[in-house]
Coordinates of C-alpha atoms and ligand atoms in Angstrom, one line a residue:
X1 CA 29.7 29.6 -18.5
X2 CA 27.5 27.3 -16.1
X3 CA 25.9 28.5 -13.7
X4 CA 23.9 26.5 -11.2
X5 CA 20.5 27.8 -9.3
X6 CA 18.3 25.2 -7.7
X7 CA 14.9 24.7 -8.5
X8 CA 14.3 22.2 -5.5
X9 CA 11.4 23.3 -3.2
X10 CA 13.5 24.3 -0.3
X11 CA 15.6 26.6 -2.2
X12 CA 12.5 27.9 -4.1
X13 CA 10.6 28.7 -0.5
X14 CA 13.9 30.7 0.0
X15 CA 13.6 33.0 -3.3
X16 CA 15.7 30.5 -5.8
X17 CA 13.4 31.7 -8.4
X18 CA 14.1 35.1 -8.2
X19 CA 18.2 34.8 -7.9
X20 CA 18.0 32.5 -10.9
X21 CA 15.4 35.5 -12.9
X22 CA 18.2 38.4 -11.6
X23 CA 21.1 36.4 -12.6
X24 CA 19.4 36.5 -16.2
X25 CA 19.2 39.9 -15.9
X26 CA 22.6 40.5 -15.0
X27 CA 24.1 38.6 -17.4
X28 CA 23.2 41.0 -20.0
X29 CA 25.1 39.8 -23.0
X30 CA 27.6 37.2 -20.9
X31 CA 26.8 33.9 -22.8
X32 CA 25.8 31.9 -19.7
X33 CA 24.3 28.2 -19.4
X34 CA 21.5 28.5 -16.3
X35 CA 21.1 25.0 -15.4
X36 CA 18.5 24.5 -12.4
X37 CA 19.5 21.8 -10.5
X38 CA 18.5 20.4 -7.2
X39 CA 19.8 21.0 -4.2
X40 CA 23.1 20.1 -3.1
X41 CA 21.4 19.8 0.7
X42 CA 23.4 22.9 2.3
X43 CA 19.9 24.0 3.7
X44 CA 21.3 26.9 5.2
X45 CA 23.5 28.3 2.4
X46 CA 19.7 28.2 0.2
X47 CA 19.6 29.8 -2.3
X48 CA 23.2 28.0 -3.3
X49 CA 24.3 29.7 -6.3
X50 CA 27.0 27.4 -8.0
X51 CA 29.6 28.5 -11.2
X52 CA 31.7 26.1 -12.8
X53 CA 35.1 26.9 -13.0
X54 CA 38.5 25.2 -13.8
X55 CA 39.4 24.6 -10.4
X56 CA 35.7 22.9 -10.3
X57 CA 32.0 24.0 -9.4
X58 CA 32.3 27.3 -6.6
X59 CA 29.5 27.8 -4.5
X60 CA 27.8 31.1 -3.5
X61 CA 25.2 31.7 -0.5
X62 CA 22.6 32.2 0.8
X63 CA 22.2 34.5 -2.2
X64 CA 19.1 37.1 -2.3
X65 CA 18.4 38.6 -5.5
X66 CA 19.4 42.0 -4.4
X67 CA 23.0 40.6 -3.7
X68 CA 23.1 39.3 -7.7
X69 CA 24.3 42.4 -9.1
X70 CA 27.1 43.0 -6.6
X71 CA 28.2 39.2 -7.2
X72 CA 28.2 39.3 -11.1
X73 CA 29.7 42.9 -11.2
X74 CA 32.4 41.1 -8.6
X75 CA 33.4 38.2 -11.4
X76 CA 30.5 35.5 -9.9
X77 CA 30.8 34.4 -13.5
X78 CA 34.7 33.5 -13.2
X79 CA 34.1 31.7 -9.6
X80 CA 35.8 35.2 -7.5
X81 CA 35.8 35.5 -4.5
X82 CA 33.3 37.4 -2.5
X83 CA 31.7 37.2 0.7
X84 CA 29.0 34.8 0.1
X85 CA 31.8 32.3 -1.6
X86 CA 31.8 29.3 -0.2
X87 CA 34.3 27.9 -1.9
X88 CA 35.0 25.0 -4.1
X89 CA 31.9 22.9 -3.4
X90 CA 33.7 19.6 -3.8
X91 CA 36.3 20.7 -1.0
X92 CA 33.9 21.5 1.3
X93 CA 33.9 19.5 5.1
X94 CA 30.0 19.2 4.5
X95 CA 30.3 17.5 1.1
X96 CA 33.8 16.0 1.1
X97 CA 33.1 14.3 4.6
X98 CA 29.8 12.8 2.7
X99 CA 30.0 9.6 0.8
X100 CA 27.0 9.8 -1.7
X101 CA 25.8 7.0 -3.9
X102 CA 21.5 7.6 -3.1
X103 CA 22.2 10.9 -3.6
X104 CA 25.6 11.0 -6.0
X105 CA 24.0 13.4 -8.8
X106 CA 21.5 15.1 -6.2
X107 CA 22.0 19.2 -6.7
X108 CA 25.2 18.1 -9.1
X109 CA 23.0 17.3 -12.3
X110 CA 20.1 18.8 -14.5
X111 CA 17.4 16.6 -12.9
X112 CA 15.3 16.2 -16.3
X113 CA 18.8 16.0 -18.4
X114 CA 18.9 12.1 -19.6
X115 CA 22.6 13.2 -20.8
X116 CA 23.2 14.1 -17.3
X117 CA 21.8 11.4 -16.2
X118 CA 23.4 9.1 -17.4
X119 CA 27.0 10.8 -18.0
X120 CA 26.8 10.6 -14.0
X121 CA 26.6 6.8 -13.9
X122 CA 22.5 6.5 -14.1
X123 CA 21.2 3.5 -16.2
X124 CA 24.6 1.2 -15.7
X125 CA 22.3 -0.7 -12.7
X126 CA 19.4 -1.2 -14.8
X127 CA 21.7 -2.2 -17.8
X128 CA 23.4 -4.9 -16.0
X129 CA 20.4 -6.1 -13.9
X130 CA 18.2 -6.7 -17.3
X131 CA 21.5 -8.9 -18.4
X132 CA 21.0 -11.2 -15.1
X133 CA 18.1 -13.8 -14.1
X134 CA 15.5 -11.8 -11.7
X135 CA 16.9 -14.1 -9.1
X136 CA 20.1 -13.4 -9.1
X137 CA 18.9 -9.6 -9.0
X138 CA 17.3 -10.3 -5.8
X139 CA 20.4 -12.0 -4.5
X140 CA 22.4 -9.1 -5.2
X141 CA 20.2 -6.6 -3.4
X142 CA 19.8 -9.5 -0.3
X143 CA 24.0 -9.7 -0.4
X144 CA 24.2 -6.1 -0.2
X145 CA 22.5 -5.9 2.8
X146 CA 20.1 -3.4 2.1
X147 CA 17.3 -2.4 4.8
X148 CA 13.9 -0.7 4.0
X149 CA 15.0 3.1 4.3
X150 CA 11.1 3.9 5.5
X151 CA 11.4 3.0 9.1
X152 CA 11.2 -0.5 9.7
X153 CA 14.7 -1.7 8.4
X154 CA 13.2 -4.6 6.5
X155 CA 16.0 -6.4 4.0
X156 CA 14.8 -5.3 1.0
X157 CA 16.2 -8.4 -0.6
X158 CA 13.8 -11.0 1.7
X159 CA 10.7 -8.7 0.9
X160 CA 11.8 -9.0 -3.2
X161 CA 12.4 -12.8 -2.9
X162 CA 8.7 -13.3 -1.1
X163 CA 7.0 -11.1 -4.2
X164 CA 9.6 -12.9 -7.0
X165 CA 8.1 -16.6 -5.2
X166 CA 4.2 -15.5 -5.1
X167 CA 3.3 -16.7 -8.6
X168 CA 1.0 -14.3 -10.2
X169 CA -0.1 -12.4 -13.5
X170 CA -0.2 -9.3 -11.8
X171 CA 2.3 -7.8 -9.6
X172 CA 3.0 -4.4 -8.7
X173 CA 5.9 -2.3 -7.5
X174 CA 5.1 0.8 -4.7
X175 CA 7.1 3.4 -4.2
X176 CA 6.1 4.9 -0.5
X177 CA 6.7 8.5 -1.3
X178 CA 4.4 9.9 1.9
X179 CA 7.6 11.2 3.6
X180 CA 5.2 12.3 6.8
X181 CA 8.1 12.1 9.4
X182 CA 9.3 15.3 10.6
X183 CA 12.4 17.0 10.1
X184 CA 12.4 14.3 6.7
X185 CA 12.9 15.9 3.6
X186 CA 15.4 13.1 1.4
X187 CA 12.6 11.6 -0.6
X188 CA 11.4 14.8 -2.0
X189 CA 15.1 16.2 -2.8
X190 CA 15.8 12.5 -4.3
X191 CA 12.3 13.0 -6.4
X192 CA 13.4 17.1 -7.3
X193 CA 16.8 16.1 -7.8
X194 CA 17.5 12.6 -9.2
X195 CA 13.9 11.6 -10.8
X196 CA 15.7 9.1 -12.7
X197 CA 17.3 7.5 -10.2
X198 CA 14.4 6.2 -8.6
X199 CA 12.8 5.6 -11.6
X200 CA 15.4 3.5 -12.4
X201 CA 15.1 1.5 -8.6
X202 CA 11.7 0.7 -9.5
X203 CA 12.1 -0.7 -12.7
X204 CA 15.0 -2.9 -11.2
X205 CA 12.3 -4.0 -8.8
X206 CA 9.7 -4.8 -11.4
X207 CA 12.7 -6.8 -13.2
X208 CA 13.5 -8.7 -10.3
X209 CA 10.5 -9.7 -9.0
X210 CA 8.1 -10.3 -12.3
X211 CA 6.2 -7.0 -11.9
X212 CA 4.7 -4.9 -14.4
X213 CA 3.3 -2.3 -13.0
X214 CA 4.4 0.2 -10.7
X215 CA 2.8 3.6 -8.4
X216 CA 4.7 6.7 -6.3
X217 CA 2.3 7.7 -3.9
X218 CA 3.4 11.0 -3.1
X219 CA 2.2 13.3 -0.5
X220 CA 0.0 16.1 -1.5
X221 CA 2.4 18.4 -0.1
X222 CA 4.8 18.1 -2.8
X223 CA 3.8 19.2 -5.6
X224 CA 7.0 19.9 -7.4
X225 CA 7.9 16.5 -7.1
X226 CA 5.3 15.3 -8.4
X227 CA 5.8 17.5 -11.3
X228 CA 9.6 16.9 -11.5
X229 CA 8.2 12.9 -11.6
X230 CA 5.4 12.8 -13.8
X231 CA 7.8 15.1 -16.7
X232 CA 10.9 12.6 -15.9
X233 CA 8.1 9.5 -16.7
X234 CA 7.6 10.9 -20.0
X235 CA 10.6 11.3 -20.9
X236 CA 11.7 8.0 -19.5
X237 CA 8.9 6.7 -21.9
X238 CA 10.0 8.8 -24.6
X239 CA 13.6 7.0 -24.1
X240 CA 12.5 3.4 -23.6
X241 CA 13.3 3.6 -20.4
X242 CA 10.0 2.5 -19.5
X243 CA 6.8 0.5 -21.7
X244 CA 6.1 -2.1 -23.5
X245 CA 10.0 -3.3 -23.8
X246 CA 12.3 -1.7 -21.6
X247 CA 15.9 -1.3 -22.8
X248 CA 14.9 -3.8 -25.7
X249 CA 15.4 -6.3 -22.8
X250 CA 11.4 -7.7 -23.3
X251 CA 10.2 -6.5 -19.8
X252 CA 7.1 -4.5 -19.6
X253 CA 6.7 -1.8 -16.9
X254 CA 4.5 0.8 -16.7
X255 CA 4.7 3.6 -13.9
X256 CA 2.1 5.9 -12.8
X257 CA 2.3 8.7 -9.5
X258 CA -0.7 8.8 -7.2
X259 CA -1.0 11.8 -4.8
X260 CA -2.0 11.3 -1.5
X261 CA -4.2 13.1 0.3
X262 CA -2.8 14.2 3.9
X263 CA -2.5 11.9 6.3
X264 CA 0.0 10.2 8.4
X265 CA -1.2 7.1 8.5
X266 CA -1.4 6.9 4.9
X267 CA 2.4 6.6 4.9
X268 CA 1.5 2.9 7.2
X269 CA 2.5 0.8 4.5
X270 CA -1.2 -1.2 4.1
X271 CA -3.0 2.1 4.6
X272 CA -1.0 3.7 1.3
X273 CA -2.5 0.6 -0.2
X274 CA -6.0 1.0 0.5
X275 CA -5.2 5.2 -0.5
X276 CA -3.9 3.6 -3.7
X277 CA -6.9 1.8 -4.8
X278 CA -9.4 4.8 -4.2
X279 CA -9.8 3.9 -0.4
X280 CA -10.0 5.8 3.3
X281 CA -6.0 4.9 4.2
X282 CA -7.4 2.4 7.0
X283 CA -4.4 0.0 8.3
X284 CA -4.7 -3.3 7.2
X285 CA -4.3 -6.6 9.7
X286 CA -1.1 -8.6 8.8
X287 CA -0.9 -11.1 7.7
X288 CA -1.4 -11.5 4.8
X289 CA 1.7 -9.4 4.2
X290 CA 1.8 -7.2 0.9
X291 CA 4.7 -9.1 -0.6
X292 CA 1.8 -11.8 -0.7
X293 CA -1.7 -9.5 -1.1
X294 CA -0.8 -6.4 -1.7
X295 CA -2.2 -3.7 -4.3
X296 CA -5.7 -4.9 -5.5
X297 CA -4.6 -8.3 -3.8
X298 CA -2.2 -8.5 -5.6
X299 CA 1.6 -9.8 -4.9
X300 CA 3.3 -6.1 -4.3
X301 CA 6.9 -5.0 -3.1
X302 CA 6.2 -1.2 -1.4
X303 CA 9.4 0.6 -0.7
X304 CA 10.7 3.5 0.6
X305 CA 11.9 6.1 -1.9
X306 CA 15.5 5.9 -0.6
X307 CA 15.3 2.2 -0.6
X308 CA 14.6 2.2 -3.8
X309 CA 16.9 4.4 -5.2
X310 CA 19.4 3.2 -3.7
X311 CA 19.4 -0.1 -6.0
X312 CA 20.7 1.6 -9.0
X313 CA 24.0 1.9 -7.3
X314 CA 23.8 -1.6 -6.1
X315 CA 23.9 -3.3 -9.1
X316 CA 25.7 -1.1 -11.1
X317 CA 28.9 -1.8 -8.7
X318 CA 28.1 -5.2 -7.3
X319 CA 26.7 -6.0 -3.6
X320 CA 30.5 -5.8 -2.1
X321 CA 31.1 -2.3 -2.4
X322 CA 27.8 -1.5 -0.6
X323 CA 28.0 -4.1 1.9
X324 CA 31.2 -2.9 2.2
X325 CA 30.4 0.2 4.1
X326 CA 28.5 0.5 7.3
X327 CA 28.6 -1.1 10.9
X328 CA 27.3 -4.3 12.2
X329 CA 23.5 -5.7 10.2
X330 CA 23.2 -2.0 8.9
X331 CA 25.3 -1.7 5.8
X332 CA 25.4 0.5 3.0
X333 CA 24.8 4.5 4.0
X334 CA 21.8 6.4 5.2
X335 CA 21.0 9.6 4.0
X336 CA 20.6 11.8 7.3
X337 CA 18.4 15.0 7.7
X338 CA 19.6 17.5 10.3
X339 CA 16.5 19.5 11.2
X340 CA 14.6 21.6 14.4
X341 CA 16.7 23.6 16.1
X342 CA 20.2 23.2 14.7
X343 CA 22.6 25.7 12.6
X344 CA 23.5 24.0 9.5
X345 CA 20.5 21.8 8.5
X346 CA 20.4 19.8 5.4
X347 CA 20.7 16.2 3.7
X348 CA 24.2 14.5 4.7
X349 CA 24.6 10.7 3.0
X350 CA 27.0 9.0 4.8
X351 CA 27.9 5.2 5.9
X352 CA 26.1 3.8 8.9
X353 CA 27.9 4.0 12.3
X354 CA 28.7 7.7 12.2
X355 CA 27.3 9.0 15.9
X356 CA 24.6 11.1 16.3
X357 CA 27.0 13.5 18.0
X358 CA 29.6 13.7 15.5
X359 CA 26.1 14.7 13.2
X360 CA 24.5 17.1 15.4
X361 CA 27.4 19.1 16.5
X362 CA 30.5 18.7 14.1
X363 CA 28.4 19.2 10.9
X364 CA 24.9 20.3 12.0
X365 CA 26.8 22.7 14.4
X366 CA 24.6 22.4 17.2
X367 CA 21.5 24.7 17.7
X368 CA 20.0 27.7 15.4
X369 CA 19.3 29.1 19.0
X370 CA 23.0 29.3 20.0
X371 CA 21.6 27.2 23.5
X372 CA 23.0 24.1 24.5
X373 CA 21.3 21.0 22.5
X374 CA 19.0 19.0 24.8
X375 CA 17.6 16.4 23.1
X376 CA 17.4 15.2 19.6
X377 CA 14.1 13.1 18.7
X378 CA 15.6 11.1 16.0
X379 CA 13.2 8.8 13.4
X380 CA 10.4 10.8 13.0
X381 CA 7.2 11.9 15.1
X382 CA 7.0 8.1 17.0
X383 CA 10.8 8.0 17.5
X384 CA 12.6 8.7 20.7
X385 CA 14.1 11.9 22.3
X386 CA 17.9 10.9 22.9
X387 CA 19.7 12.6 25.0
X388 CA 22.8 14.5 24.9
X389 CA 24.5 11.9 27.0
X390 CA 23.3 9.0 24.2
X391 CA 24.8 11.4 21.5
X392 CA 28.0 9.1 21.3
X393 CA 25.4 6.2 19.5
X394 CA 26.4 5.0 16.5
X395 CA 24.1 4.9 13.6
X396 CA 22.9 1.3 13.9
X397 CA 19.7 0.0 13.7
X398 CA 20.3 -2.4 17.0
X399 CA 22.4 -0.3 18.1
X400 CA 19.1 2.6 18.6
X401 CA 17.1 0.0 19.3
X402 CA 19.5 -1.2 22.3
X403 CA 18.7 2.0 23.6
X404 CA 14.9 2.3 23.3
X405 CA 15.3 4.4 20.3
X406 CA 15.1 4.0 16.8
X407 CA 16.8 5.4 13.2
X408 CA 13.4 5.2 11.2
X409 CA 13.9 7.1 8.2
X410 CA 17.1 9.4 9.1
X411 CA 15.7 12.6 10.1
X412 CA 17.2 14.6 13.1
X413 CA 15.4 17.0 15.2
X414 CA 16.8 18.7 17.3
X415 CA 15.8 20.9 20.4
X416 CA 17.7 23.0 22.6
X417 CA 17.1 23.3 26.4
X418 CA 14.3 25.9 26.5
X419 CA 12.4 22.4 25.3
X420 CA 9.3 21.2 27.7
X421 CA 9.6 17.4 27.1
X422 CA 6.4 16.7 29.3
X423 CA 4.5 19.2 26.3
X424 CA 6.7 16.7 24.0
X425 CA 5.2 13.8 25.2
X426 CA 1.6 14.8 25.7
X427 CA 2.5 16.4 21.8
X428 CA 3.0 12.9 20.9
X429 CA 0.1 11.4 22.0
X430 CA -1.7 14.2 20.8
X431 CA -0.5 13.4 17.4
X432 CA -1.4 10.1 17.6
X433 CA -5.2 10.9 18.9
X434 CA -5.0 13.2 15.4
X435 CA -3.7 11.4 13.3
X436 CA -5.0 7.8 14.4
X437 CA -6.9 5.8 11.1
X438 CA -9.1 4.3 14.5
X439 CA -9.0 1.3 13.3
X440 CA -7.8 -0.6 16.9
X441 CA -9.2 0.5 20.3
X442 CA -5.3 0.7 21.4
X443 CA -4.4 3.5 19.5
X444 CA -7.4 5.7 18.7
X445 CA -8.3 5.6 22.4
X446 CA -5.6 5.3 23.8
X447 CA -3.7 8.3 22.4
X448 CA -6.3 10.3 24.0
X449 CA -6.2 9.1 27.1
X450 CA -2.7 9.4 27.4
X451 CA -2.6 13.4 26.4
X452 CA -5.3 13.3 29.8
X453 CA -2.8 11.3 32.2
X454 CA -0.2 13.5 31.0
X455 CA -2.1 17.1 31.9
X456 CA -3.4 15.0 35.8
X457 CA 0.5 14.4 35.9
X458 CA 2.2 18.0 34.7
X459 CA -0.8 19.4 36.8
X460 CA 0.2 17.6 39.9
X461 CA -2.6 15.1 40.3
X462 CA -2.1 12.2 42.1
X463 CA 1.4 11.5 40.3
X464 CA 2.7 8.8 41.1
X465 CA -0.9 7.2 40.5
X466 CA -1.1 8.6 37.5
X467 CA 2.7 7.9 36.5
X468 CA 1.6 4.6 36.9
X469 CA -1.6 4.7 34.6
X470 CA 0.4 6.6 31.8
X471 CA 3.2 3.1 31.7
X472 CA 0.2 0.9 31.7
X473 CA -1.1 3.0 28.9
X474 CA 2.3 2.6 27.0
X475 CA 2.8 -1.0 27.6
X476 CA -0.8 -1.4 26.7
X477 CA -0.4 0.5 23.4
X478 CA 3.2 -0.9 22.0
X479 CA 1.4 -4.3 22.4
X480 CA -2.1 -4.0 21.5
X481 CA -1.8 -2.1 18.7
X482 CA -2.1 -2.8 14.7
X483 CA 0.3 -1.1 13.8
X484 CA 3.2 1.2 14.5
X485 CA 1.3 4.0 14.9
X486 CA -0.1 3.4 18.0
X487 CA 2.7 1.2 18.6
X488 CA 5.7 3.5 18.6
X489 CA 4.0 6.2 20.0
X490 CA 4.5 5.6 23.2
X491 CA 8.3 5.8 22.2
X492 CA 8.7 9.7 22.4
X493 CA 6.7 9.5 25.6
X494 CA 8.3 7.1 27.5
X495 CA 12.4 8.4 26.4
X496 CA 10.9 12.0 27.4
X497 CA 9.8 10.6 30.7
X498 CA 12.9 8.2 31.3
X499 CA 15.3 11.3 30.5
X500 CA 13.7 13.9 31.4
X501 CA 11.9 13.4 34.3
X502 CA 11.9 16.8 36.2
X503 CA 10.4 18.3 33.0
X504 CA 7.0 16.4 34.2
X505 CA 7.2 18.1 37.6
X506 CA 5.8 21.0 36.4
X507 CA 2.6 22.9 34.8
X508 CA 4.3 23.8 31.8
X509 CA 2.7 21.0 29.9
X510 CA -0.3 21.9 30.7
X511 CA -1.5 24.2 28.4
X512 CA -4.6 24.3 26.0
Ligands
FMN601 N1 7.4 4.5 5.2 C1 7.7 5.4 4.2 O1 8.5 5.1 3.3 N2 7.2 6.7 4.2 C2 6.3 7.1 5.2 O2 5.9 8.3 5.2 C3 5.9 6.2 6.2 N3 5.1 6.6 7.1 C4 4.7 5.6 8.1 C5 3.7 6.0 9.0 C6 3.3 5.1 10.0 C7 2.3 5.5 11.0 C8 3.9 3.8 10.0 C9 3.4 2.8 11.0 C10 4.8 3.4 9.1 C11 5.2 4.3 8.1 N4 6.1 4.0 7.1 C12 6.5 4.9 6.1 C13 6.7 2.6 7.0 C14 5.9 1.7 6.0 O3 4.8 1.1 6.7 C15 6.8 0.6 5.4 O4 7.5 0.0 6.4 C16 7.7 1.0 4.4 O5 7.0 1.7 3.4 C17 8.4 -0.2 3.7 O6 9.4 0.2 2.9 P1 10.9 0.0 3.2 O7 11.1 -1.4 3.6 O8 11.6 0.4 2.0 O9 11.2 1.0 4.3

């Protein structure tokens, strides 16, 4: 008998460890297999117990330990029913409406388990990749239309050809693990979950573009999956999967995990760069672009996590299937994450061109609260509030962009209508002024000024002066500054103020 307890962060925060030490207990003498896998992304059915049975895996949750001896007593062993069943996991809307291939063996394998692994389709990219010229590797990933998963949308495949051109003795591969967006979570389930997966991206990526050495810069915050990387490294060494001769194909590729040290910016692509090499994460000027002087000058592809592990799958299958899915420039899928104030958070993978609506309300079932949704700030702390009416957007880069919003990196936060969007906006700029590397007069100024316009405005000062001064300010700031951070900023300030303009006729905001 298998039974399945995650060990993934979110479910551990939630007492995993506990369920999985009292379904030990219980077991008492019942020969049972406790695998602990990652998390299948139900947030709100955490801790999801699963049993595999011969109708397939049946899911129990949100399971407390003091509900385990109940549930075994009841035949949890043979997959019976019981209030917290869920069901057949497979069969469920969340997971059958999902079309995984970042995060295929997420929550379904043993994340350290090479068996698993690659029983559940892991190495076949790598395989046939090492078989074909670096290239035609590139070519692959530029034909399946693959976009930087960390914000930006970048191909992946242009950024790989610019690194496999730059001639060089030394080039290195970056993972971008910083994940500092809010309501994001994918990277660190992909790490806790599918180590190998990504492991596996990044040596495609040292393959295709003559690189030899590659770094995961983590966050500091996640220190499981750092430890769920650094074990899956070794053992990827201990298999050949990585070192002197990869596969017995000749490459070399060695990979190492760097933790960062709290900070937004450090997520800015140069910044993580400057972290890397023992540096304050200060944003670099571009150009020269990283592809060209990256890591200690070097030629350097830096990728998100999702970015990269979504490769594997790429070339395992061919370009066609992945272009294949998707809507207009944005192919493949994104992995979503619902978040905020919603019912049914989680991770849900699905092809680009699924609305926001259809995400929010048919799977995320609207808000926690039970209160009408009012806005959902999609793409992380310097992405846009959208609306309720805008909830009928596809999933499209251009699409968001169209609208004065943007995807970014998938996350989802939404906010019901007891939200202050004025105390949004000045929030934003009050991230900024924090988090700000102060680098350009733009953004480490001008974030501060703008939580002041924004108080002289919510406190009734001269507003339509001032309402001036504050688009000034954001014009000023999208234009003027280095990079994104002060760039996007004004983003969440100007939506909150194009959509919710009554919110700013108030004092609410105006707190502190
Ligand atoms: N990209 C990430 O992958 N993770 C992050 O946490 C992250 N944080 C960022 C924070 C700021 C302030 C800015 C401006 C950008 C951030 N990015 C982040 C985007 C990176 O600069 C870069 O575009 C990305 O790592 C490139 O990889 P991709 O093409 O695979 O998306």
């Amino acid at each position: 008998i298998t039974v399945y307890v995650p060990r993934d962060s979110a479910a551990v925060s939630v007492g995993a460890n506990e369920v999985a030490a009292a379904i030990q207990r219980e077991a008492d003498g019942t020969p049972i297999r406790l695998v602990r896998n990652g998390s299948r992304g139900m947030l709100w059915l955490e801790p999801f117990v699963e049993v595999e049975t011969e109708r397939g895996r049946v899911g129990y949750g949100p399971v407390t330990p003091e509900a385990v001896p109940g549930l075994v007593a009841g035949g949890l062993f043979e997959g019976a029913p019981h209030e917290l069943c869920q069901g057949v996991v497979d069969e469920l809307p969340w997971m059958r409406d999902q079309q995984r291939l970042c995060f295929a063996r997420v929550g379904v394998i043993d994340p350290l388990s090479t068996t698993d692994y690659e029983a559940g389709g892991g190495l076949a990219g790598l395989r046939r990749a090492l078989e074909l010229d670096p290239a035609d590797v590139v070519t692959e990933v530029t034909d399946s239309g693959l976009r930087g998963r960390g914000g930006a949308g970048f191909p992946a495949g242009i950024k790989w050809n610019t690194v496999l051109k730059t001639d060089g003795p030394l080039k290195f591969v970056c993972c971008n693990a910083d994940e500092g967006d809010s309501g994001t979570f994918a990277d660190r389930m992909l790490m806790e979950g599918d180590p190998f997966c990504l492991i596996e991206g990044m040596t495609i990526a040292a393959h295709a573009v003559g690189a030899s050495e590659g770094y995961v810069y983590v966050r500091s915050e996640y220190p499981d999956a750092v430890n769920t990387l650094r074990r899956a490294i070794d053992i990827a060494y201990a298999h050949g999967w990585l070192g002197e001769n990869v596969l017995g194909s000749g490459l070399s590729f060695d990979l190492f995990v760097r933790m960062g040290a709290g900070a937004y910016i450090c997520g800015e692509e140069t910044s993580m760069l400057e972290s890397l090499e023992g540096k304050r994460g200060m944003v670099r000027s571009k150009p020269p672009i990283p592809a060209i002087t990256g890591l200690f000058g070097k030629p350097t592809v830096v990728n998100n996590v999702l970015t990269l592990a979504s490769v594997p799958t790429i070339l395992a299958e061919g370009p066609e299937r992945y272009a294949g899915l998707g809507v207009e420039r944005s192919r493949g899928t994104q992995v979503f994450q619902l978040a905020g104030n919603i019912a049914r958070g989680g991770v849900f993978e699905t092809a680009f061109g699924i609305s926001l609506g259809t995400l929010v309300n048919d799977y995320g079932g609207g808000t926690r609260s039970g209160r009408p949704v009012k806005a959902a700030q999609v793409g992380g702390p310097l992405g846009s509030y959208v609306p309720t009416s805008q909830f009928d957007l596809p999933t499209d880069y251009e699409a968001f962009a169209a609208a004065d919003a943007m995807l970014g990196h998938g996350g989802v936060v939404v906010f019901d209508d007891t939200v202050d969007m004025a105390a949004m906006a000045r929030f934003a700029m009050e991230f900024c002024a924090e988090e700000s590397c102060g680098k350009c007069t733009p953004c480490r100024v001008g974030a501060v000024r703008g939580v002041e316009v924004i108080d002289k405005i919510t406190g009734g000062q001269d507003r339509d002066g001032n309402l001036a001064v504050l688009n000034d300010l954001c014009e000023l700031m999208t234009d003027g500054s280095l990079c994104a951070m002060g760039g996007l900023t004004p983003n969440p300030v100007r939506s909150a103020l194009a959509h919710f303009p009554d919110d700013f006729m108030t004092n609410s905001a105006n707190h502190e």
